Amino acid sequence: MTNAVPTVKLLINGEFVESKTTQWRDVVNPATQEVLARVPFATAEEMNAAVAAASEAFKTWRKTPIGVRARIFLKYQQLIRENIKELAAILTAEQGKTLPDAEGDVFRGLEVVEHAANIGTLQMGELANNVATGVDTYTLLQPLGVCAGITPFNFPAMIPLWMFPMAIACGNTFVLKPSEQDPMVTMRLVELALEAGIPKGVLNVIHGGVDAVNLLCDHPDIKAVSFVGSTKVGTHVYNRASLNGKRAQCMMGAKNHCIVLPDANKQQTLNNLLGASFGAAGQRCMALPVVILVGEAQKWLPELVEKARALKVNAGHEAGTDVGPVVSCSALDRINGLIAKGVEEGATLVLDGRNPTVPGYEKGNFVGPTIFTDVTPQMSIYQEEIFGPVLGVMNAANLDEAIAIINANPNGNGTALFTSSGAAARRFQEDIDVGQVGINVPIPVPVPLFSFSGSRASKLGDLGPYGKQVILFYTQTKTVTERWFEDDETGVLNTTITLK
Ligand code: NAD
């Protein structure tokens, strides 16, 4: 290793430490191929030390008063707010998305931190008075122990913040494994978390790939695993962690469709579609890679294509960029390969974004907005999650036909309907078999008052991340049934007890 390139550190028991591993990977700026840092694949000894530190810290953290826990997250949200520009710049450099998008990534995580500061009311149990004569029953929501989080590359700020703040606020300790593709903004957020007062051992970070993930699924001291990433890896994590008796929640891949009815507000709809299909270079699990145009709305296609053609492809930190680079050379090859396959399999390529010219960034992983028509459910471009700025257009004669297309797709992460008809919207939200529904809202990711609620093939596990559901995920409900006997042996209640 050259000295010029910084290394990403592990966080074990409150210390940022250099890994002793021999296996490293470059963190690369996707617009320039500049190597920004090297990230270690931690050794088994280091990973076990992180879990041991979390186990030890749990002994005291679990009993830390609610107010102390809450105040750390109050401080943390302030620190994130103060550093949001710096965080966004780090994120853009390693991930590629535009600066406003990167700020949005941090902001959506910040909202979860704000919610974690409300832990006092969120973690309250229930009490029923006199379930039998003189008997009360109440519940305690107690922390589980060491919890683990495994995160993807596409939201390296928001998704780690979905996980460790809520887990720790509930009284658990945590081991986080960020994406090895862009761990730097995550590490800056972790530094700020320690600055906010998270005690040593309560939050630990390991880096790596398959071995790290498998260790977290297998380690007997880990009680719960939260995963966000592809369906293939998520299914593996869910099965492995569950077989080992752990709680698991896996938020996975998607293929989100939207329906456009001819009575929709045309300009609003087209602009929303552009943002949802091509924004963040299509690398959002809630992106809209399929649009179903119903009836007369099919005539809007030429305008959609022209608007997409006008989007500006450039490095994420340049002002006015609409579509930044995709995360890696291999992601670019995969996307270009799928576009070629779409043509081969008979879809019509009405806008080809391959190999755009981006002056000053000739080595960047760029692919511009791409649109296919005549897409059928049998095609690879329909069946696979492309995770790039590629939109497939399908047609339907009416709303029922469009709903049937969506319900036949195995994924259930998100969907949207554009219409001005309340009755159509009501039918859609009632009949659509997708966990997160937008009505004239293209990317309906719930704010943290609610939980992220992807469904069917996009999700394994019953409870979603953040919101109220995650409190149940990160706690064990203990139900106490309680009766107190009076001193009086006759059992007659002594109503003259005086408190001393
Ligand atoms: P990924 O599955 O490749 O990686 C996710 C995590 O798993 C990373 O930390 C990675 O190191 C690890 N990993 C990768 N390969 C592994 C293997 N073979 N065994 C064990 N662990 C492995 O996902 P990604 O490419 O980083 O992220 C994009 C995917 O995440 C997309 O499918 C997207 O839809 C999905 N995603 C879903 C949501 C959601 O909420 N449903 C949110 C964001 C991203």
XYZ file of C-alpha atoms and ligand atoms in Angstrom:
544
model
C 0.000 0.000 0.000
C 1.170 3.520 -0.722
C 1.030 5.977 2.139
C -0.797 8.546 0.067
C -4.135 6.714 0.132
C -5.917 6.773 3.506
C -7.273 3.598 5.035
C -10.759 3.107 6.415
C -10.622 2.142 10.074
C -12.505 -0.448 12.091
C -14.331 0.704 15.227
C -13.821 -1.704 18.091
C -14.647 -0.866 21.693
C -14.595 2.882 21.114
C -11.277 2.934 19.218
C -10.789 3.552 15.500
C -8.169 0.948 14.632
C -6.176 -0.054 11.575
C -6.971 -3.582 10.450
C -4.168 -6.138 10.446
C -5.663 -7.880 7.424
C -3.816 -8.531 4.201
C -6.986 -8.163 2.147
C -7.934 -4.655 1.050
C -10.204 -3.112 -1.554
C -10.087 0.314 -3.173
C -12.854 2.837 -2.622
C -13.095 4.547 -6.002
C -14.647 7.819 -7.177
C -17.045 6.621 -9.906
C -16.755 9.869 -11.880
C -12.948 9.826 -12.110
C -11.662 6.370 -10.994
C -9.508 8.154 -8.399
C -8.771 5.838 -5.462
C -10.113 7.690 -2.417
C -9.252 5.160 0.279
C -8.627 1.491 0.953
C -11.074 -0.519 2.980
C -10.002 -3.665 4.873
C -11.686 -7.034 4.931
C -11.404 -7.494 8.694
C -9.859 -10.643 10.148
C -11.971 -13.110 12.118
C -10.120 -12.047 15.256
C -11.036 -8.385 14.696
C -14.669 -9.200 13.966
C -14.933 -11.373 17.068
C -13.358 -8.567 19.108
C -16.053 -6.180 17.840
C -18.831 -8.570 18.899
C -17.136 -9.161 22.270
C -16.928 -5.398 22.890
C -20.622 -5.061 22.053
C -21.511 -7.955 24.412
C -19.562 -6.381 27.255
C -21.028 -2.915 26.680
C -24.568 -4.338 26.695
C -24.262 -5.179 30.380
C -24.392 -1.500 31.323
C -26.007 0.100 28.274
C -29.189 -1.973 28.639
C -29.919 -0.293 31.967
C -29.001 3.251 30.931
C -31.909 5.615 31.662
C -34.143 6.550 28.764
C -33.348 10.243 29.113
C -29.608 9.596 28.773
C -30.174 7.522 25.637
C -32.559 10.075 24.148
C -30.235 13.029 24.767
C -27.410 11.338 22.827
C -29.646 11.246 19.757
C -30.743 14.848 20.298
C -27.074 15.817 20.216
C -26.414 13.489 17.284
C -29.111 15.035 15.090
C -27.589 18.442 15.765
C -24.103 17.245 14.759
C -25.405 15.662 11.545
C -27.248 18.891 10.698
C -24.109 20.976 11.300
C -21.999 18.674 9.113
C -24.483 17.870 6.364
C -22.531 19.603 3.558
C -19.327 17.771 4.425
C -21.187 14.457 4.693
C -22.844 15.014 1.302
C -19.501 15.839 -0.345
C -17.908 12.623 0.972
C -20.939 10.655 -0.206
C -20.909 12.136 -3.706
C -17.189 11.479 -4.099
C -17.424 7.775 -3.271
C -20.930 6.940 -4.532
C -21.485 9.281 -7.477
C -24.950 10.716 -6.800
C -25.462 14.471 -7.174
C -24.796 16.746 -4.204
C -28.504 17.585 -3.651
C -29.289 13.857 -3.778
C -26.454 13.129 -1.350
C -27.820 15.742 1.032
C -31.229 14.073 0.714
C -29.592 10.721 1.554
C -28.146 12.201 4.761
C -31.370 14.075 5.555
C -33.584 10.985 5.338
C -31.236 9.301 7.821
C -31.255 12.374 10.035
C -35.042 12.082 10.314
C -34.605 8.604 11.821
C -32.102 10.002 14.331
C -34.658 12.666 15.307
C -37.182 9.876 15.797
C -34.718 7.901 17.941
C -34.606 10.901 20.281
C -38.293 10.171 21.045
C -37.410 6.759 22.427
C -39.117 7.536 25.757
C -42.613 7.380 24.321
C -41.771 4.832 21.609
C -40.534 2.133 23.974
C -43.379 2.311 26.466
C -45.225 -0.869 27.359
C -48.931 -1.369 28.025
C -50.807 -1.933 31.266
C -54.213 -3.467 31.903
C -55.583 -2.814 35.366
C -57.551 -5.601 37.149
C -57.253 -8.391 34.587
C -58.507 -10.453 37.538
C -59.440 -9.141 40.948
C -56.403 -7.352 42.321
C -54.255 -8.446 39.386
C -52.595 -6.156 36.817
C -50.755 -7.127 33.632
C -48.161 -4.971 31.943
C -45.506 -5.275 29.284
C -41.849 -4.271 29.213
C -40.070 -3.809 25.869
C -36.567 -4.913 26.782
C -33.478 -4.698 24.559
C -32.242 -7.924 22.964
C -28.465 -7.639 23.266
C -25.993 -7.287 20.405
C -27.662 -6.478 17.080
C -26.015 -6.310 13.661
C -26.609 -4.303 10.498
C -25.455 -4.986 6.932
C -25.933 -2.140 4.458
C -25.860 -1.624 0.656
C -23.955 0.898 -1.442
C -26.857 2.981 -2.712
C -27.772 4.897 0.467
C -24.561 4.827 2.519
C -25.846 7.508 4.920
C -29.573 6.852 5.205
C -29.534 3.071 5.578
C -26.923 2.767 8.358
C -29.009 5.465 10.095
C -32.130 3.307 9.676
C -30.371 0.750 11.834
C -27.974 1.638 14.631
C -29.743 4.715 16.102
C -33.024 2.874 16.728
C -31.283 -0.301 17.952
C -29.050 1.625 20.354
C -31.827 3.951 21.521
C -33.755 0.801 22.552
C -30.820 -0.221 24.783
C -29.047 -2.658 22.447
C -25.438 -2.560 21.339
C -24.511 -2.780 17.674
C -22.057 -4.118 15.103
C -22.379 -2.429 11.708
C -20.965 -3.733 8.430
C -21.218 -0.976 5.817
C -21.010 -1.551 2.076
C -17.396 -2.106 1.083
C -18.008 0.027 -2.016
C -18.603 3.326 -0.185
C -17.861 3.112 3.556
C -16.419 6.618 4.031
C -19.562 8.662 4.672
C -20.809 5.899 6.977
C -17.572 6.168 8.978
C -17.901 9.948 9.246
C -21.435 9.435 10.597
C -20.072 6.904 13.079
C -17.435 9.416 14.255
C -20.196 11.955 14.860
C -22.211 9.347 16.775
C -19.297 8.858 19.176
C -18.921 12.629 19.463
C -22.615 12.770 20.411
C -21.859 10.531 23.376
C -22.394 6.900 22.358
C -20.209 5.068 24.900
C -17.393 2.739 23.956
C -18.430 -0.700 22.764
C -22.050 0.321 22.175
C -21.413 0.922 18.462
C -18.761 -1.085 16.589
C -17.934 -1.244 12.885
C -16.340 -4.033 10.903
C -15.612 -4.013 7.167
C -15.617 -6.837 4.693
C -17.739 -8.941 2.393
C -19.113 -12.475 2.490
C -17.035 -13.617 5.483
C -18.080 -10.646 7.602
C -21.743 -11.150 6.725
C -21.597 -14.853 7.496
C -19.884 -14.222 10.834
C -22.658 -11.814 11.835
C -25.294 -14.399 10.861
C -23.515 -17.150 12.808
C -22.122 -15.511 15.952
C -24.013 -16.832 18.979
C -23.866 -13.461 20.809
C -25.719 -11.645 18.032
C -29.466 -11.629 18.587
C -30.830 -9.775 15.559
C -29.653 -8.983 12.036
C -31.004 -6.182 9.891
C -30.011 -6.341 6.215
C -30.623 -4.089 3.236
C -29.352 -5.103 -0.200
C -30.037 -7.396 -3.123
C -32.612 -10.189 -3.017
C -30.002 -12.901 -3.529
C -27.814 -11.853 -0.604
C -30.809 -10.898 1.576
C -32.367 -14.338 1.165
C -29.069 -15.941 2.171
C -28.779 -13.653 5.224
C -32.378 -14.269 6.274
C -32.074 -18.054 6.015
C -28.699 -18.239 7.716
C -29.526 -15.878 10.580
C -32.959 -17.480 11.131
C -31.505 -20.990 11.182
C -29.173 -19.747 13.899
C -32.172 -18.622 15.946
C -31.779 -14.900 15.344
C -34.339 -12.326 14.430
C -33.822 -11.151 10.889
C -35.322 -8.470 8.695
C -34.145 -8.184 5.087
C -35.163 -5.339 2.806
C -34.240 -6.462 -0.684
C -34.475 -5.915 -4.423
C -37.323 -4.316 -6.317
C -38.931 -3.636 -9.669
C -41.304 -0.769 -9.018
C -44.019 0.106 -11.522
C -46.082 3.218 -11.864
C -49.353 3.642 -13.698
C -50.241 6.810 -15.580
C -53.938 7.411 -16.274
C -54.872 9.890 -19.007
C -56.635 12.168 -16.486
C -53.354 12.800 -14.598
C -51.722 16.230 -14.507
C -49.466 15.743 -17.519
C -46.487 18.001 -16.778
C -46.357 17.079 -13.088
C -46.504 13.407 -13.991
C -43.782 13.544 -16.632
C -41.448 15.551 -14.374
C -42.041 13.198 -11.462
C -41.352 10.215 -13.690
C -38.033 11.653 -14.843
C -36.861 12.147 -11.271
C -38.003 8.719 -10.106
C -36.676 6.753 -13.078
C -33.384 8.501 -13.792
C -32.540 10.345 -10.556
C -29.655 8.847 -8.537
C -28.853 7.118 -11.872
C -31.702 4.697 -11.171
C -29.848 3.240 -8.187
C -32.699 3.530 -5.696
C -34.639 0.566 -4.392
C -37.721 2.805 -4.713
C -36.887 4.036 -8.249
C -39.527 3.632 -10.956
C -37.968 1.493 -13.717
C -41.348 0.526 -15.260
C -44.158 2.835 -16.335
C -47.513 1.572 -17.574
C -49.260 4.131 -19.761
C -53.011 3.660 -19.863
C -55.093 4.541 -22.934
C -54.638 8.118 -24.153
C -51.642 8.621 -21.811
C -49.694 6.527 -24.334
C -49.577 9.659 -26.501
C -47.336 11.326 -23.875
C -44.408 9.053 -24.703
C -42.622 11.350 -27.243
C -42.642 14.192 -24.712
C -41.295 11.896 -22.000
C -38.469 10.796 -24.295
C -37.561 14.393 -25.190
C -37.503 15.431 -21.543
C -35.316 12.441 -20.656
C -32.925 13.238 -23.524
C -32.493 16.754 -22.105
C -31.309 15.545 -18.686
C -27.702 16.461 -17.963
C -25.288 13.580 -17.409
C -22.230 14.719 -15.460
C -20.171 14.181 -12.305
C -22.299 14.396 -9.168
C -20.424 17.378 -7.708
C -20.900 19.537 -10.829
C -23.720 22.063 -10.595
C -26.808 21.258 -12.660
C -26.142 17.511 -12.946
C -29.280 15.402 -13.257
C -27.702 11.969 -13.697
C -24.366 11.113 -12.093
C -22.222 8.020 -12.715
C -23.213 4.545 -11.571
C -21.245 3.189 -8.663
C -18.653 0.969 -10.379
C -17.233 -0.198 -13.692
C -18.831 -3.593 -13.146
C -22.242 -1.993 -12.496
C -21.809 -0.050 -15.755
C -20.906 -3.206 -17.704
C -23.910 -5.006 -16.251
C -26.313 -2.178 -17.162
C -24.906 -1.832 -20.696
C -25.149 -5.614 -21.065
C -28.797 -5.616 -20.037
C -29.576 -2.796 -22.494
C -27.994 -4.881 -25.268
C -30.057 -7.860 -24.165
C -33.232 -5.755 -24.264
C -32.570 -4.965 -27.923
C -31.721 -8.613 -28.654
C -34.940 -9.807 -27.007
C -37.116 -7.493 -29.095
C -37.812 -4.380 -27.012
C -37.635 -1.078 -28.912
C -34.833 1.201 -27.731
C -36.310 4.684 -28.158
C -33.581 6.437 -26.156
C -30.092 4.920 -25.938
C -28.041 6.400 -23.087
C -25.001 4.187 -23.534
C -21.537 5.763 -23.766
C -22.486 9.418 -23.279
C -19.829 12.087 -23.769
C -18.990 13.717 -20.438
C -16.188 16.258 -20.987
C -13.577 16.169 -18.237
C -14.838 12.825 -16.907
C -13.991 10.473 -19.762
C -13.172 7.608 -17.376
C -16.423 7.902 -15.387
C -19.028 5.121 -15.170
C -21.691 7.005 -17.076
C -24.861 5.811 -18.708
C -27.520 8.319 -19.655
C -31.300 8.017 -19.493
C -32.423 5.034 -21.559
C -36.001 4.183 -22.561
C -37.442 0.974 -23.990
C -40.951 0.490 -25.339
C -42.662 -2.796 -26.307
C -41.429 -4.342 -23.065
C -42.985 -7.693 -22.112
C -42.837 -9.560 -18.786
C -40.732 -12.340 -20.357
C -37.791 -10.052 -21.202
C -34.606 -9.890 -19.089
C -34.911 -6.083 -18.865
C -38.278 -6.634 -17.160
C -37.340 -9.571 -14.978
C -34.037 -8.264 -13.651
C -33.478 -5.290 -11.391
C -31.304 -3.199 -13.729
C -30.381 -0.632 -11.046
C -29.437 1.967 -13.636
C -31.193 4.838 -15.463
C -33.236 2.540 -17.696
C -37.006 2.882 -18.022
C -39.241 0.224 -19.573
C -42.558 1.442 -20.958
C -45.586 -0.854 -21.101
C -49.140 -0.137 -22.245
C -52.490 -1.101 -20.752
C -56.050 -0.491 -21.897
C -57.367 0.358 -18.438
C -56.539 0.554 -14.736
C -57.525 -3.061 -14.002
C -55.209 -4.384 -16.686
C -52.351 -2.239 -15.319
C -52.985 -3.407 -11.726
C -52.921 -7.024 -12.935
C -49.458 -6.510 -14.506
C -48.081 -5.145 -11.220
C -49.658 -7.838 -9.059
C -48.193 -10.546 -11.294
C -44.675 -9.229 -10.667
C -43.071 -10.963 -7.658
C -41.663 -7.757 -6.108
C -43.591 -5.519 -3.735
C -41.374 -2.633 -2.707
C -43.094 0.439 -4.123
C -45.588 1.616 -6.714
C -47.325 4.803 -7.784
C -50.429 5.933 -9.608
C -50.813 9.255 -11.396
C -54.427 10.354 -11.746
C -56.868 13.114 -10.829
C -59.616 10.603 -10.033
C -60.227 9.864 -6.369
C -62.178 6.745 -7.271
C -59.299 5.356 -9.359
C -56.848 6.160 -6.568
C -59.088 4.421 -4.030
C -59.327 1.295 -6.209
C -55.562 1.284 -6.764
C -54.588 1.534 -3.098
C -57.135 -1.142 -2.242
C -56.258 -3.718 -4.921
C -52.538 -3.256 -5.495
C -50.376 -5.924 -3.840
C -47.372 -3.722 -3.062
C -46.181 -2.577 0.351
C -45.612 1.147 -0.330
C -48.090 3.026 -2.469
C -47.845 6.548 -3.893
C -50.832 8.479 -5.187
C -49.325 11.207 -7.372
C -46.161 10.645 -5.309
C -43.498 8.810 -7.316
C -41.223 7.558 -4.506
C -43.441 6.906 -1.494
C -40.766 6.169 1.115
C -42.485 6.648 4.491
C -41.078 9.183 6.975
C -39.893 7.612 10.255
C -43.233 8.135 12.020
C -44.161 5.093 9.921
C -42.076 2.060 8.968
C -40.584 1.139 5.603
C -43.017 -1.516 4.451
C -41.871 -3.221 1.261
C -43.634 -6.552 0.724
C -43.606 -9.902 -1.099
C -40.238 -10.714 -2.759
C -38.790 -7.357 -1.689
C -38.839 -8.215 2.001
C -38.217 -11.068 4.414
C -39.171 -10.790 8.071
C -42.339 -9.382 9.553
C -41.197 -6.047 10.903
C -39.797 -3.143 8.896
C -36.917 -0.820 9.670
C -37.520 2.430 11.646
C -40.894 3.721 12.839
C -42.890 1.829 15.452
C -42.277 -1.603 13.923
C -38.544 -1.451 14.516
C -39.053 -0.950 18.255
C -40.671 -4.391 18.307
C -37.861 -5.788 16.133
C -35.157 -4.524 18.495
C -36.902 -5.462 21.754
C -38.296 -8.513 23.485
C -41.758 -8.050 24.925
C -41.923 -9.294 28.487
C -45.417 -9.573 29.954
C -45.681 -9.268 33.720
C -48.793 -10.363 35.576
C -48.706 -9.003 39.097
C -50.670 -9.458 42.326
C -49.823 -8.173 45.806
C -51.123 -9.750 48.994
C -52.117 -7.680 51.949
C -50.628 -8.421 55.374
C -54.073 -9.280 56.607
C -54.292 -13.092 56.460
C -58.023 -13.036 55.796
C -57.259 -11.594 52.370
C -59.609 -8.697 53.018
C -58.077 -5.593 51.551
C -56.789 -3.270 54.172
C -57.831 0.128 52.944
C -56.079 1.976 55.690
C -52.541 1.299 54.469
C -50.459 4.373 54.972
C -47.441 5.089 52.850
C -44.285 5.719 54.809
P -25.640 -6.292 -2.191
O -26.636 -7.318 -1.832
O -24.619 -6.608 -3.225
O -24.800 -5.848 -0.884
C -25.441 -5.593 0.338
C -24.501 -6.021 1.463
O -24.277 -7.423 1.380
C -23.140 -5.344 1.405
O -22.772 -4.935 2.699
C -22.228 -6.432 0.860
O -20.925 -6.360 1.376
C -22.877 -7.724 1.289
N -22.697 -8.804 0.312
C -22.541 -8.690 -1.033
N -22.425 -9.911 -1.591
C -22.519 -10.806 -0.597
C -22.497 -12.234 -0.544
N -22.328 -12.971 -1.633
N -22.646 -12.839 0.671
C -22.819 -12.103 1.781
N -22.828 -10.745 1.777
C -22.685 -10.111 0.615
O -26.475 -4.972 -2.559
P -25.932 -3.626 -3.191
O -25.569 -3.867 -4.608
O -24.935 -2.994 -2.288
O -27.251 -2.721 -3.119
C -28.216 -2.685 -4.115
C -29.361 -3.614 -3.813
O -29.946 -3.250 -2.566
C -30.509 -3.508 -4.811
O -30.996 -4.794 -5.055
C -31.554 -2.665 -4.099
O -32.881 -2.863 -4.525
C -31.365 -3.131 -2.713
N -31.884 -2.151 -1.772
C -33.069 -2.437 -1.165
C -33.609 -1.517 -0.292
C -34.916 -1.805 0.383
O -35.242 -1.097 1.325
N -35.687 -2.790 -0.051
C -32.949 -0.317 -0.034
C -31.737 -0.068 -0.675
C -31.205 -1.009 -1.532
